[in-house]
């Protein structure tokens, strides 16, 4: 018997797992549902130091389908020096910038590419704001599958170079992420590609749950008081909540409903924050304009589910301007030695505001998700940093003597 089922998030109709992602009855998104086993902390003793250690709660039928580049089990750092600057004692940074392709996207991409292989799909791809491109291409390379990337043409140079280096076929779309997404959806349907974040989305989001599993395990199986999560499409935030809930069902955690979940977005593309403030539905942003290019998703697929999660978890939503994002990158770098791209700057900037506003109290535990590496997006920092001092080579010899 299959380990998983697909279940419609809207109407609850169930379907057999396969190459499908919308409900036949109502076109709602399909989520993976499990018969969750009872697990104990010892269940994980001696397992791989990758996110595949949570195999029971991931949607592959067979371990032999796993395509791994060693992602996951990234550090959960007690950020004492950052905390001191913010007036908080228990700030923890989940540093996902140190995954093999240098962002959290190794989690959803690795699960979706592995599942594509298990389902017999022969080519994969994605629509990307930059990081998913490399994560998908890297896993496709490891699995020996052709990979097709669709991304806006104005993303950071490092992200384009990285994805191309893994051997991907790369289509640079002269438009927004939403335009790239439409093209990817059409190509996926007509050519039978497994587009990880579109027609493989039900499996893809399962990978992001491991950001909850690891944070819980690394905290000694305790539930944090607050999570701060950067939001683009909203898939990750929703998946992290699902992850905590599954750990409670597996008897590994208690009190998940006491946790507070915050969505962090850049001001130049903040449709979820705007809806949270205005009390209405999520309205698409037509022309995102932000230094946080990885979060420039004007029409977030999971936006309304993020609003639902914020409500469910008595949470919050806030945004950060370009300047606040860049300052937060530098604050994190100089206090904790962690160098993040703007998406992580958005999380830290929003964390700082929440501390200032007293939304997070000094003794409360907060896990702040830092999801991408600073080396992927150095361009916007250059104008802000001091010039290095130039010293003539003869001077160095004189000093050395
Ligand atoms: C580094 C980084 N953080 C956060 C996100 C947002 O994830 P989601 O689109 O699942 O909300 C992205 C999306 O591309 C990303 O690249
Ligand atoms: Zn349905």
mmCIF file of C-alpha atoms and ligand atoms in Angstrom:
data_model
loop_
_atom_site.group_PDB
_atom_site.id
_atom_site.type_symbol
_atom_site.label_atom_id
_atom_site.label_comp_id
_atom_site.label_asym_id
_atom_site.label_seq_id
_atom_site.Cartn_x
_atom_site.Cartn_y
_atom_site.Cartn_z
ATOM 1 C CA UNK A 1 0.000 0.000 0.000
ATOM 2 C CA UNK A 2 1.204 3.513 -0.793
ATOM 3 C CA UNK A 3 2.572 5.453 2.158
ATOM 4 C CA UNK A 4 0.843 8.697 1.131
ATOM 5 C CA UNK A 5 -2.352 10.109 -0.341
ATOM 6 C CA UNK A 6 -3.097 13.422 -2.001
ATOM 7 C CA UNK A 7 -5.807 15.487 -0.303
ATOM 8 C CA UNK A 8 -7.459 18.670 -1.550
ATOM 9 C CA UNK A 9 -6.721 21.634 0.716
ATOM 10 C CA UNK A 10 -10.151 23.131 -0.116
ATOM 11 C CA UNK A 11 -12.684 20.284 -0.180
ATOM 12 C CA UNK A 12 -10.791 17.357 1.351
ATOM 13 C CA UNK A 13 -11.310 15.004 -1.625
ATOM 14 C CA UNK A 14 -8.560 12.386 -1.724
ATOM 15 C CA UNK A 15 -6.647 11.085 -4.735
ATOM 16 C CA UNK A 16 -3.961 8.495 -5.384
ATOM 17 C CA UNK A 17 -0.438 9.950 -5.432
ATOM 18 C CA UNK A 18 0.768 10.581 -8.984
ATOM 19 C CA UNK A 19 1.667 13.280 -11.491
ATOM 20 C CA UNK A 20 -1.195 15.627 -10.518
ATOM 21 C CA UNK A 21 -1.487 18.691 -8.319
ATOM 22 C CA UNK A 22 -5.040 20.055 -8.506
ATOM 23 C CA UNK A 23 -8.286 18.569 -7.243
ATOM 24 C CA UNK A 24 -10.545 17.040 -9.904
ATOM 25 C CA UNK A 25 -13.603 18.271 -7.977
ATOM 26 C CA UNK A 26 -12.781 21.928 -7.218
ATOM 27 C CA UNK A 27 -9.323 22.720 -8.693
ATOM 28 C CA UNK A 28 -7.972 23.318 -5.174
ATOM 29 C CA UNK A 29 -4.316 22.470 -4.459
ATOM 30 C CA UNK A 30 -3.531 18.895 -3.456
ATOM 31 C CA UNK A 31 -1.430 18.301 -0.334
ATOM 32 C CA UNK A 32 0.325 15.094 0.649
ATOM 33 C CA UNK A 33 -1.329 13.302 3.577
ATOM 34 C CA UNK A 34 0.328 10.512 5.593
ATOM 35 C CA UNK A 35 -0.676 7.859 8.070
ATOM 36 C CA UNK A 36 1.640 9.463 10.577
ATOM 37 C CA UNK A 37 3.511 6.922 12.697
ATOM 38 C CA UNK A 38 4.330 7.460 16.383
ATOM 39 C CA UNK A 39 7.937 8.622 16.552
ATOM 40 C CA UNK A 40 10.293 9.287 19.468
ATOM 41 C CA UNK A 41 13.489 11.366 19.618
ATOM 42 C CA UNK A 42 15.456 8.076 19.503
ATOM 43 C CA UNK A 43 13.850 7.247 16.142
ATOM 44 C CA UNK A 44 16.423 9.565 14.523
ATOM 45 C CA UNK A 45 19.555 8.283 16.267
ATOM 46 C CA UNK A 46 22.328 7.412 13.848
ATOM 47 C CA UNK A 47 20.508 8.709 10.782
ATOM 48 C CA UNK A 48 21.943 10.775 7.903
ATOM 49 C CA UNK A 49 22.810 14.391 8.648
ATOM 50 C CA UNK A 50 20.513 15.505 5.789
ATOM 51 C CA UNK A 51 16.816 16.287 5.662
ATOM 52 C CA UNK A 52 16.208 12.753 4.416
ATOM 53 C CA UNK A 53 16.510 11.674 8.078
ATOM 54 C CA UNK A 54 12.742 12.420 8.265
ATOM 55 C CA UNK A 55 11.933 9.845 5.589
ATOM 56 C CA UNK A 56 8.675 8.688 7.246
ATOM 57 C CA UNK A 57 7.248 12.193 6.767
ATOM 58 C CA UNK A 58 8.486 12.736 3.197
ATOM 59 C CA UNK A 59 6.537 11.677 0.098
ATOM 60 C CA UNK A 60 8.789 9.035 -1.481
ATOM 61 C CA UNK A 61 7.677 5.424 -1.509
ATOM 62 C CA UNK A 62 11.200 4.038 -1.643
ATOM 63 C CA UNK A 63 14.522 5.219 -0.217
ATOM 64 C CA UNK A 64 16.156 4.109 -3.462
ATOM 65 C CA UNK A 65 14.421 7.076 -5.196
ATOM 66 C CA UNK A 66 16.343 9.645 -3.124
ATOM 67 C CA UNK A 67 18.489 12.057 -5.136
ATOM 68 C CA UNK A 68 20.607 13.847 -2.528
ATOM 69 C CA UNK A 69 23.365 16.430 -2.735
ATOM 70 C CA UNK A 70 23.654 16.406 1.058
ATOM 71 C CA UNK A 71 21.287 19.259 1.898
ATOM 72 C CA UNK A 72 19.731 19.913 5.287
ATOM 73 C CA UNK A 73 20.736 19.751 8.951
ATOM 74 C CA UNK A 74 21.994 23.302 8.611
ATOM 75 C CA UNK A 75 22.986 25.110 11.827
ATOM 76 C CA UNK A 76 20.441 26.520 14.272
ATOM 77 C CA UNK A 77 22.583 29.247 15.793
ATOM 78 C CA UNK A 78 21.874 30.881 19.156
ATOM 79 C CA UNK A 79 22.394 34.467 17.989
ATOM 80 C CA UNK A 80 23.531 36.001 21.270
ATOM 81 C CA UNK A 81 25.270 39.068 19.872
ATOM 82 C CA UNK A 82 22.423 39.877 17.481
ATOM 83 C CA UNK A 83 19.967 39.285 20.327
ATOM 84 C CA UNK A 84 21.851 41.715 22.568
ATOM 85 C CA UNK A 85 21.479 44.457 19.931
ATOM 86 C CA UNK A 86 17.759 43.729 19.669
ATOM 87 C CA UNK A 87 17.084 43.320 23.395
ATOM 88 C CA UNK A 88 16.201 39.628 23.006
ATOM 89 C CA UNK A 89 17.821 36.719 24.865
ATOM 90 C CA UNK A 90 16.645 33.781 22.783
ATOM 91 C CA UNK A 91 17.078 34.525 19.080
ATOM 92 C CA UNK A 92 17.952 31.491 16.960
ATOM 93 C CA UNK A 93 18.968 31.821 13.316
ATOM 94 C CA UNK A 94 18.170 28.820 11.126
ATOM 95 C CA UNK A 95 21.065 29.332 8.745
ATOM 96 C CA UNK A 96 19.922 27.726 5.507
ATOM 97 C CA UNK A 97 22.358 29.817 3.483
ATOM 98 C CA UNK A 98 24.889 26.976 3.838
ATOM 99 C CA UNK A 99 23.022 24.306 1.905
ATOM 100 C CA UNK A 100 24.927 22.798 -1.060
ATOM 101 C CA UNK A 101 23.365 25.176 -3.611
ATOM 102 C CA UNK A 102 23.341 27.917 -0.963
ATOM 103 C CA UNK A 103 19.632 28.357 -0.283
ATOM 104 C CA UNK A 104 16.738 26.553 1.425
ATOM 105 C CA UNK A 105 15.437 25.623 -2.041
ATOM 106 C CA UNK A 106 17.563 22.458 -1.916
ATOM 107 C CA UNK A 107 14.815 21.086 0.330
ATOM 108 C CA UNK A 108 11.737 21.417 -1.915
ATOM 109 C CA UNK A 109 13.734 20.918 -5.130
ATOM 110 C CA UNK A 110 15.445 17.761 -3.859
ATOM 111 C CA UNK A 111 12.147 16.192 -2.811
ATOM 112 C CA UNK A 112 10.382 17.136 -6.077
ATOM 113 C CA UNK A 113 13.204 15.976 -8.363
ATOM 114 C CA UNK A 114 13.445 12.671 -6.443
ATOM 115 C CA UNK A 115 9.675 12.200 -6.688
ATOM 116 C CA UNK A 116 9.766 12.996 -10.409
ATOM 117 C CA UNK A 117 12.286 10.182 -10.845
ATOM 118 C CA UNK A 118 10.112 7.832 -8.782
ATOM 119 C CA UNK A 119 7.075 8.651 -10.951
ATOM 120 C CA UNK A 120 9.080 7.966 -14.125
ATOM 121 C CA UNK A 121 9.174 11.600 -15.287
ATOM 122 C CA UNK A 122 12.234 12.032 -17.508
ATOM 123 C CA UNK A 123 12.805 15.815 -17.577
ATOM 124 C CA UNK A 124 12.381 18.396 -14.840
ATOM 125 C CA UNK A 125 12.365 22.172 -14.526
ATOM 126 C CA UNK A 126 11.111 25.147 -12.544
ATOM 127 C CA UNK A 127 9.969 28.732 -12.652
ATOM 128 C CA UNK A 128 12.374 30.638 -10.433
ATOM 129 C CA UNK A 129 13.232 33.980 -8.903
ATOM 130 C CA UNK A 130 16.839 32.723 -8.827
ATOM 131 C CA UNK A 131 17.494 30.244 -6.033
ATOM 132 C CA UNK A 132 15.175 27.476 -7.127
ATOM 133 C CA UNK A 133 16.916 27.473 -10.516
ATOM 134 C CA UNK A 134 20.202 26.315 -9.005
ATOM 135 C CA UNK A 135 18.605 23.958 -6.496
ATOM 136 C CA UNK A 136 16.607 22.195 -9.225
ATOM 137 C CA UNK A 137 19.512 22.166 -11.684
ATOM 138 C CA UNK A 138 21.905 20.753 -9.069
ATOM 139 C CA UNK A 139 19.562 17.901 -8.129
ATOM 140 C CA UNK A 140 18.771 17.208 -11.796
ATOM 141 C CA UNK A 141 22.518 17.035 -12.485
ATOM 142 C CA UNK A 142 22.996 14.567 -9.632
ATOM 143 C CA UNK A 143 20.082 12.461 -10.907
ATOM 144 C CA UNK A 144 21.161 12.673 -14.551
ATOM 145 C CA UNK A 145 17.905 14.360 -15.632
ATOM 146 C CA UNK A 146 17.661 17.231 -18.159
ATOM 147 C CA UNK A 147 16.529 20.464 -16.467
ATOM 148 C CA UNK A 148 14.679 23.508 -17.873
ATOM 149 C CA UNK A 149 14.783 26.835 -16.050
ATOM 150 C CA UNK A 150 12.403 29.779 -16.599
ATOM 151 C CA UNK A 151 13.416 32.939 -14.716
ATOM 152 C CA UNK A 152 13.098 36.713 -15.141
ATOM 153 C CA UNK A 153 16.139 38.007 -17.019
ATOM 154 C CA UNK A 154 17.025 40.694 -14.454
ATOM 155 C CA UNK A 155 18.008 38.414 -11.542
ATOM 156 C CA UNK A 156 21.485 38.458 -9.955
ATOM 157 C CA UNK A 157 24.424 37.388 -12.164
ATOM 158 C CA UNK A 158 25.713 34.828 -9.633
ATOM 159 C CA UNK A 159 22.391 32.980 -9.689
ATOM 160 C CA UNK A 160 22.384 32.764 -13.503
ATOM 161 C CA UNK A 161 26.023 31.600 -13.622
ATOM 162 C CA UNK A 162 25.392 28.999 -10.942
ATOM 163 C CA UNK A 163 22.333 27.441 -12.627
ATOM 164 C CA UNK A 164 24.054 27.366 -16.018
ATOM 165 C CA UNK A 165 27.100 25.693 -14.483
ATOM 166 C CA UNK A 166 24.992 22.698 -13.442
ATOM 167 C CA UNK A 167 24.181 22.225 -17.132
ATOM 168 C CA UNK A 168 20.586 23.479 -17.166
ATOM 169 C CA UNK A 169 18.747 24.721 -20.241
ATOM 170 C CA UNK A 170 18.010 28.308 -19.173
ATOM 171 C CA UNK A 171 15.235 30.499 -20.552
ATOM 172 C CA UNK A 172 15.589 34.130 -19.397
ATOM 173 C CA UNK A 173 12.147 35.725 -19.600
ATOM 174 C CA UNK A 174 11.915 39.399 -20.443
ATOM 175 C CA UNK A 175 9.240 40.038 -17.816
ATOM 176 C CA UNK A 176 8.296 39.334 -14.210
ATOM 177 C CA UNK A 177 8.379 36.086 -12.234
ATOM 178 C CA UNK A 178 4.649 35.694 -12.880
ATOM 179 C CA UNK A 179 5.366 35.784 -16.640
ATOM 180 C CA UNK A 180 8.104 33.141 -16.220
ATOM 181 C CA UNK A 181 5.699 31.051 -14.185
ATOM 182 C CA UNK A 182 3.049 31.103 -16.934
ATOM 183 C CA UNK A 183 5.590 30.014 -19.558
ATOM 184 C CA UNK A 184 6.909 27.227 -17.324
ATOM 185 C CA UNK A 185 3.365 25.967 -16.661
ATOM 186 C CA UNK A 186 2.610 25.836 -20.378
ATOM 187 C CA UNK A 187 5.879 24.081 -21.248
ATOM 188 C CA UNK A 188 5.446 21.619 -18.400
ATOM 189 C CA UNK A 189 1.953 20.657 -19.552
ATOM 190 C CA UNK A 190 2.750 20.422 -23.254
ATOM 191 C CA UNK A 191 6.101 18.615 -22.939
ATOM 192 C CA UNK A 192 5.481 16.507 -19.836
ATOM 193 C CA UNK A 193 8.259 18.134 -17.806
ATOM 194 C CA UNK A 194 8.038 17.795 -14.038
ATOM 195 C CA UNK A 195 8.060 21.495 -13.145
ATOM 196 C CA UNK A 196 8.970 21.225 -9.490
ATOM 197 C CA UNK A 197 7.047 24.248 -8.193
ATOM 198 C CA UNK A 198 4.049 23.927 -10.515
ATOM 199 C CA UNK A 199 2.879 20.456 -11.538
ATOM 200 C CA UNK A 200 5.079 18.797 -8.845
ATOM 201 C CA UNK A 201 4.080 21.370 -6.221
ATOM 202 C CA UNK A 202 2.324 18.933 -3.877
ATOM 203 C CA UNK A 203 5.627 17.072 -3.391
ATOM 204 C CA UNK A 204 7.834 20.165 -3.630
ATOM 205 C CA UNK A 205 6.292 21.865 -0.594
ATOM 206 C CA UNK A 206 6.898 18.752 1.495
ATOM 207 C CA UNK A 207 10.642 19.413 1.332
ATOM 208 C CA UNK A 208 10.227 22.793 3.024
ATOM 209 C CA UNK A 209 8.557 21.125 6.021
ATOM 210 C CA UNK A 210 11.992 19.904 7.040
ATOM 211 C CA UNK A 211 12.749 23.507 8.086
ATOM 212 C CA UNK A 212 10.258 22.843 10.886
ATOM 213 C CA UNK A 213 11.530 19.336 11.654
ATOM 214 C CA UNK A 214 15.141 20.456 12.020
ATOM 215 C CA UNK A 215 14.342 23.561 14.070
ATOM 216 C CA UNK A 216 12.298 21.376 16.451
ATOM 217 C CA UNK A 217 14.916 18.627 16.721
ATOM 218 C CA UNK A 218 17.779 21.109 17.153
ATOM 219 C CA UNK A 219 15.778 22.835 19.953
ATOM 220 C CA UNK A 220 15.479 19.546 21.846
ATOM 221 C CA UNK A 221 11.954 18.891 20.503
ATOM 222 C CA UNK A 222 10.532 22.132 21.858
ATOM 223 C CA UNK A 223 8.144 24.530 20.124
ATOM 224 C CA UNK A 224 9.497 28.099 19.695
ATOM 225 C CA UNK A 225 7.287 31.025 20.752
ATOM 226 C CA UNK A 226 7.794 32.810 17.416
ATOM 227 C CA UNK A 227 8.837 32.010 13.848
ATOM 228 C CA UNK A 228 9.858 34.731 11.395
ATOM 229 C CA UNK A 229 9.627 33.492 7.808
ATOM 230 C CA UNK A 230 10.377 35.319 4.537
ATOM 231 C CA UNK A 231 7.483 35.060 2.083
ATOM 232 C CA UNK A 232 7.527 35.008 -1.725
ATOM 233 C CA UNK A 233 4.888 32.561 -2.982
ATOM 234 C CA UNK A 234 4.124 31.627 0.645
ATOM 235 C CA UNK A 235 4.755 27.919 0.051
ATOM 236 C CA UNK A 236 7.550 27.729 2.614
ATOM 237 C CA UNK A 237 5.622 29.404 5.446
ATOM 238 C CA UNK A 238 2.652 27.163 4.880
ATOM 239 C CA UNK A 239 4.875 24.075 4.737
ATOM 240 C CA UNK A 240 6.697 24.995 7.959
ATOM 241 C CA UNK A 241 3.330 25.171 9.770
ATOM 242 C CA UNK A 242 2.335 21.780 8.315
ATOM 243 C CA UNK A 243 5.682 20.414 9.498
ATOM 244 C CA UNK A 244 5.154 21.485 13.117
ATOM 245 C CA UNK A 245 1.634 20.057 13.057
ATOM 246 C CA UNK A 246 2.870 16.692 11.745
ATOM 247 C CA UNK A 247 5.462 16.497 14.530
ATOM 248 C CA UNK A 248 2.655 16.980 17.041
ATOM 249 C CA UNK A 249 0.657 14.199 15.343
ATOM 250 C CA UNK A 250 3.740 11.972 15.563
ATOM 251 C CA UNK A 251 3.875 12.705 19.362
ATOM 252 C CA UNK A 252 7.244 14.440 19.088
ATOM 253 C CA UNK A 253 5.967 17.888 20.103
ATOM 254 C CA UNK A 254 3.266 19.426 22.280
ATOM 255 C CA UNK A 255 1.745 22.923 22.243
ATOM 256 C CA UNK A 256 2.189 23.772 18.557
ATOM 257 C CA UNK A 257 -0.969 25.913 18.658
ATOM 258 C CA UNK A 258 0.780 28.300 21.115
ATOM 259 C CA UNK A 259 3.400 29.262 18.481
ATOM 260 C CA UNK A 260 3.169 32.623 16.626
ATOM 261 C CA UNK A 261 4.066 32.784 12.927
ATOM 262 C CA UNK A 262 5.167 35.995 11.183
ATOM 263 C CA UNK A 263 5.382 36.630 7.433
ATOM 264 C CA UNK A 264 8.201 38.956 6.318
ATOM 265 C CA UNK A 265 8.154 40.648 2.894
ATOM 266 C CA UNK A 266 10.064 43.419 1.109
ATOM 267 C CA UNK A 267 8.150 46.718 0.800
ATOM 268 C CA UNK A 268 8.564 46.640 -2.978
ATOM 269 C CA UNK A 269 6.583 43.390 -3.185
ATOM 270 C CA UNK A 270 4.409 42.892 -0.116
ATOM 271 C CA UNK A 271 0.978 41.662 -1.233
ATOM 272 C CA UNK A 272 0.491 39.480 1.851
ATOM 273 C CA UNK A 273 1.510 42.226 4.301
ATOM 274 C CA UNK A 274 -0.822 44.675 2.533
ATOM 275 C CA UNK A 275 -3.715 42.233 2.817
ATOM 276 C CA UNK A 276 -2.902 41.584 6.504
ATOM 277 C CA UNK A 277 -2.973 45.344 7.189
ATOM 278 C CA UNK A 278 -5.989 46.129 5.037
ATOM 279 C CA UNK A 279 -8.061 43.126 6.097
ATOM 280 C CA UNK A 280 -8.986 42.269 2.503
ATOM 281 C CA UNK A 281 -7.882 39.585 0.038
ATOM 282 C CA UNK A 282 -4.355 39.335 -1.384
ATOM 283 C CA UNK A 283 -4.113 41.668 -4.393
ATOM 284 C CA UNK A 284 -1.284 40.991 -6.857
ATOM 285 C CA UNK A 285 1.561 43.503 -7.179
ATOM 286 C CA UNK A 286 2.016 44.051 -10.899
ATOM 287 C CA UNK A 287 5.537 45.458 -10.997
ATOM 288 C CA UNK A 288 7.585 44.253 -8.021
ATOM 289 C CA UNK A 289 10.489 46.590 -7.331
ATOM 290 C CA UNK A 290 12.802 45.399 -4.572
ATOM 291 C CA UNK A 291 16.389 44.563 -3.811
ATOM 292 C CA UNK A 292 15.072 41.183 -2.551
ATOM 293 C CA UNK A 293 14.671 39.714 -6.028
ATOM 294 C CA UNK A 294 14.131 36.198 -4.691
ATOM 295 C CA UNK A 295 10.945 37.437 -2.975
ATOM 296 C CA UNK A 296 9.664 39.394 -6.010
ATOM 297 C CA UNK A 297 6.555 37.275 -6.556
ATOM 298 C CA UNK A 298 3.716 39.688 -7.312
ATOM 299 C CA UNK A 299 0.946 37.078 -7.321
ATOM 300 C CA UNK A 300 1.768 34.649 -4.503
ATOM 301 C CA UNK A 301 0.215 31.233 -5.116
ATOM 302 C CA UNK A 302 -0.109 30.472 -1.407
ATOM 303 C CA UNK A 303 -0.781 34.062 -0.300
ATOM 304 C CA UNK A 304 -4.255 33.476 1.043
ATOM 305 C CA UNK A 305 -3.122 30.340 2.884
ATOM 306 C CA UNK A 306 -0.386 32.425 4.521
ATOM 307 C CA UNK A 307 -3.061 34.847 5.742
ATOM 308 C CA UNK A 308 -4.939 31.827 7.100
ATOM 309 C CA UNK A 309 -1.823 30.608 8.943
ATOM 310 C CA UNK A 310 -1.220 34.056 10.464
ATOM 311 C CA UNK A 311 -4.761 34.028 11.771
ATOM 312 C CA UNK A 312 -4.519 30.428 12.994
ATOM 313 C CA UNK A 313 -1.266 31.129 14.864
ATOM 314 C CA UNK A 314 -2.033 34.625 16.206
ATOM 315 C CA UNK A 315 0.786 35.828 14.030
ATOM 316 C CA UNK A 316 1.937 39.005 12.385
ATOM 317 C CA UNK A 317 3.115 40.343 9.013
ATOM 318 C CA UNK A 318 5.493 43.204 8.298
ATOM 319 C CA UNK A 319 7.730 44.519 5.558
ATOM 320 C CA UNK A 320 11.138 46.156 5.156
ATOM 321 C CA UNK A 321 12.395 48.806 2.751
ATOM 322 C CA UNK A 322 15.465 48.199 0.583
ATOM 323 C CA UNK A 323 17.592 50.217 2.977
ATOM 324 C CA UNK A 324 16.287 48.314 6.027
ATOM 325 C CA UNK A 325 16.993 45.012 4.239
ATOM 326 C CA UNK A 326 20.588 45.945 3.411
ATOM 327 C CA UNK A 327 21.203 47.289 6.935
ATOM 328 C CA UNK A 328 19.846 44.023 8.349
ATOM 329 C CA UNK A 329 22.202 41.984 6.133
ATOM 330 C CA UNK A 330 25.122 43.940 7.569
ATOM 331 C CA UNK A 331 23.789 43.713 11.140
ATOM 332 C CA UNK A 332 23.577 39.916 10.896
ATOM 333 C CA UNK A 333 27.009 39.698 9.277
ATOM 334 C CA UNK A 334 28.771 41.850 11.861
ATOM 335 C CA UNK A 335 27.090 40.338 14.922
ATOM 336 C CA UNK A 336 26.908 36.651 13.984
ATOM 337 C CA UNK A 337 29.318 36.093 11.085
ATOM 338 C CA UNK A 338 26.433 34.996 8.846
ATOM 339 C CA UNK A 339 26.318 36.491 5.353
ATOM 340 C CA UNK A 340 22.844 36.364 3.811
ATOM 341 C CA UNK A 341 21.206 37.532 0.617
ATOM 342 C CA UNK A 342 18.349 40.084 0.799
ATOM 343 C CA UNK A 343 15.652 37.455 1.597
ATOM 344 C CA UNK A 344 17.437 36.764 4.912
ATOM 345 C CA UNK A 345 17.832 40.513 5.386
ATOM 346 C CA UNK A 346 14.039 40.791 5.163
ATOM 347 C CA UNK A 347 13.610 38.256 8.004
ATOM 348 C CA UNK A 348 16.152 39.991 10.239
ATOM 349 C CA UNK A 349 14.762 43.469 9.485
ATOM 350 C CA UNK A 350 11.254 42.329 10.448
ATOM 351 C CA UNK A 351 12.593 40.561 13.558
ATOM 352 C CA UNK A 352 14.207 43.864 14.594
ATOM 353 C CA UNK A 353 10.922 45.757 14.176
ATOM 354 C CA UNK A 354 9.039 43.147 16.194
ATOM 355 C CA UNK A 355 11.569 43.463 19.016
ATOM 356 C CA UNK A 356 11.324 47.268 18.932
ATOM 357 C CA UNK A 357 7.524 47.120 19.006
ATOM 358 C CA UNK A 358 7.487 44.645 21.899
ATOM 359 C CA UNK A 359 5.717 41.976 19.828
ATOM 360 C CA UNK A 360 8.509 39.582 20.812
ATOM 361 C CA UNK A 361 9.407 39.708 24.520
ATOM 362 C CA UNK A 362 12.970 39.480 25.818
ATOM 363 C CA UNK A 363 12.674 35.928 27.186
ATOM 364 C CA UNK A 364 10.643 34.472 24.312
ATOM 365 C CA UNK A 365 12.239 32.034 21.888
ATOM 366 C CA UNK A 366 12.274 33.058 18.243
ATOM 367 C CA UNK A 367 13.481 31.105 15.230
ATOM 368 C CA UNK A 368 14.338 33.458 12.374
ATOM 369 C CA UNK A 369 14.742 31.774 8.996
ATOM 370 C CA UNK A 370 17.724 32.933 6.918
ATOM 371 C CA UNK A 371 17.176 31.208 3.632
ATOM 372 C CA UNK A 372 19.832 32.245 1.103
ATOM 373 C CA UNK A 373 23.543 33.047 0.884
ATOM 374 C CA UNK A 374 25.000 36.545 0.611
ATOM 375 C CA UNK A 375 27.444 35.559 -2.128
ATOM 376 C CA UNK A 376 24.492 35.142 -4.478
ATOM 377 C CA UNK A 377 23.595 38.860 -4.351
ATOM 378 C CA UNK A 378 26.553 41.126 -3.639
ATOM 379 C CA UNK A 379 25.553 43.835 -6.148
ATOM 380 C CA UNK A 380 23.285 45.951 -3.911
ATOM 381 C CA UNK A 381 25.775 45.952 -1.036
ATOM 382 C CA UNK A 382 28.691 47.393 -2.962
ATOM 383 C CA UNK A 383 27.415 50.982 -2.800
ATOM 384 C CA UNK A 384 27.025 50.739 0.961
ATOM 385 C CA UNK A 385 30.353 49.239 1.960
ATOM 386 C CA UNK A 386 33.579 51.184 2.510
ATOM 387 C CA UNK A 387 36.240 50.935 -0.204
ATOM 388 C CA UNK A 388 39.123 48.646 0.819
ATOM 389 C CA UNK A 389 42.317 50.604 1.528
ATOM 390 C CA UNK A 390 44.862 50.105 -1.251
ATOM 391 C CA UNK A 391 48.452 49.630 -0.191
ATOM 392 C CA UNK A 392 51.406 49.469 -2.636
ATOM 393 C CA UNK A 393 53.288 46.156 -2.811
ATOM 394 C CA UNK A 394 56.582 47.888 -1.890
ATOM 395 C CA UNK A 395 55.000 49.097 1.341
ATOM 396 C CA UNK A 396 53.998 45.495 2.252
ATOM 397 C CA UNK A 397 57.597 44.317 1.694
ATOM 398 C CA UNK A 398 58.815 47.151 3.909
ATOM 399 C CA UNK A 399 56.389 46.106 6.644
ATOM 400 C CA UNK A 400 57.354 42.432 6.385
ATOM 401 C CA UNK A 401 61.074 43.100 6.761
HETATM 402 C C1 LIG B 1 16.144 32.739 -0.407
HETATM 403 C C2 LIG B 1 14.650 32.648 -0.462
HETATM 404 N N1 LIG B 1 13.959 32.824 0.663
HETATM 405 C C3 LIG B 1 12.612 32.768 0.672
HETATM 406 C C4 LIG B 1 11.884 32.511 -0.472
HETATM 407 C C5 LIG B 1 10.386 32.484 -0.396
HETATM 408 O O1 LIG B 1 9.873 31.191 -0.482
HETATM 409 P P1 LIG B 1 8.363 30.950 -0.907
HETATM 410 O O2 LIG B 1 8.270 31.343 -2.363
HETATM 411 O O3 LIG B 1 8.125 29.511 -0.678
HETATM 412 O O4 LIG B 1 7.519 31.840 -0.069
HETATM 413 C C6 LIG B 1 12.566 32.325 -1.673
HETATM 414 C C7 LIG B 1 11.805 32.051 -2.910
HETATM 415 O O5 LIG B 1 12.316 31.980 -3.976
HETATM 416 C C8 LIG B 1 13.985 32.376 -1.678
HETATM 417 O O6 LIG B 1 14.693 32.190 -2.791
HETATM 418 ZN ZN1 LIG B 2 -11.165 19.928 -3.977
#
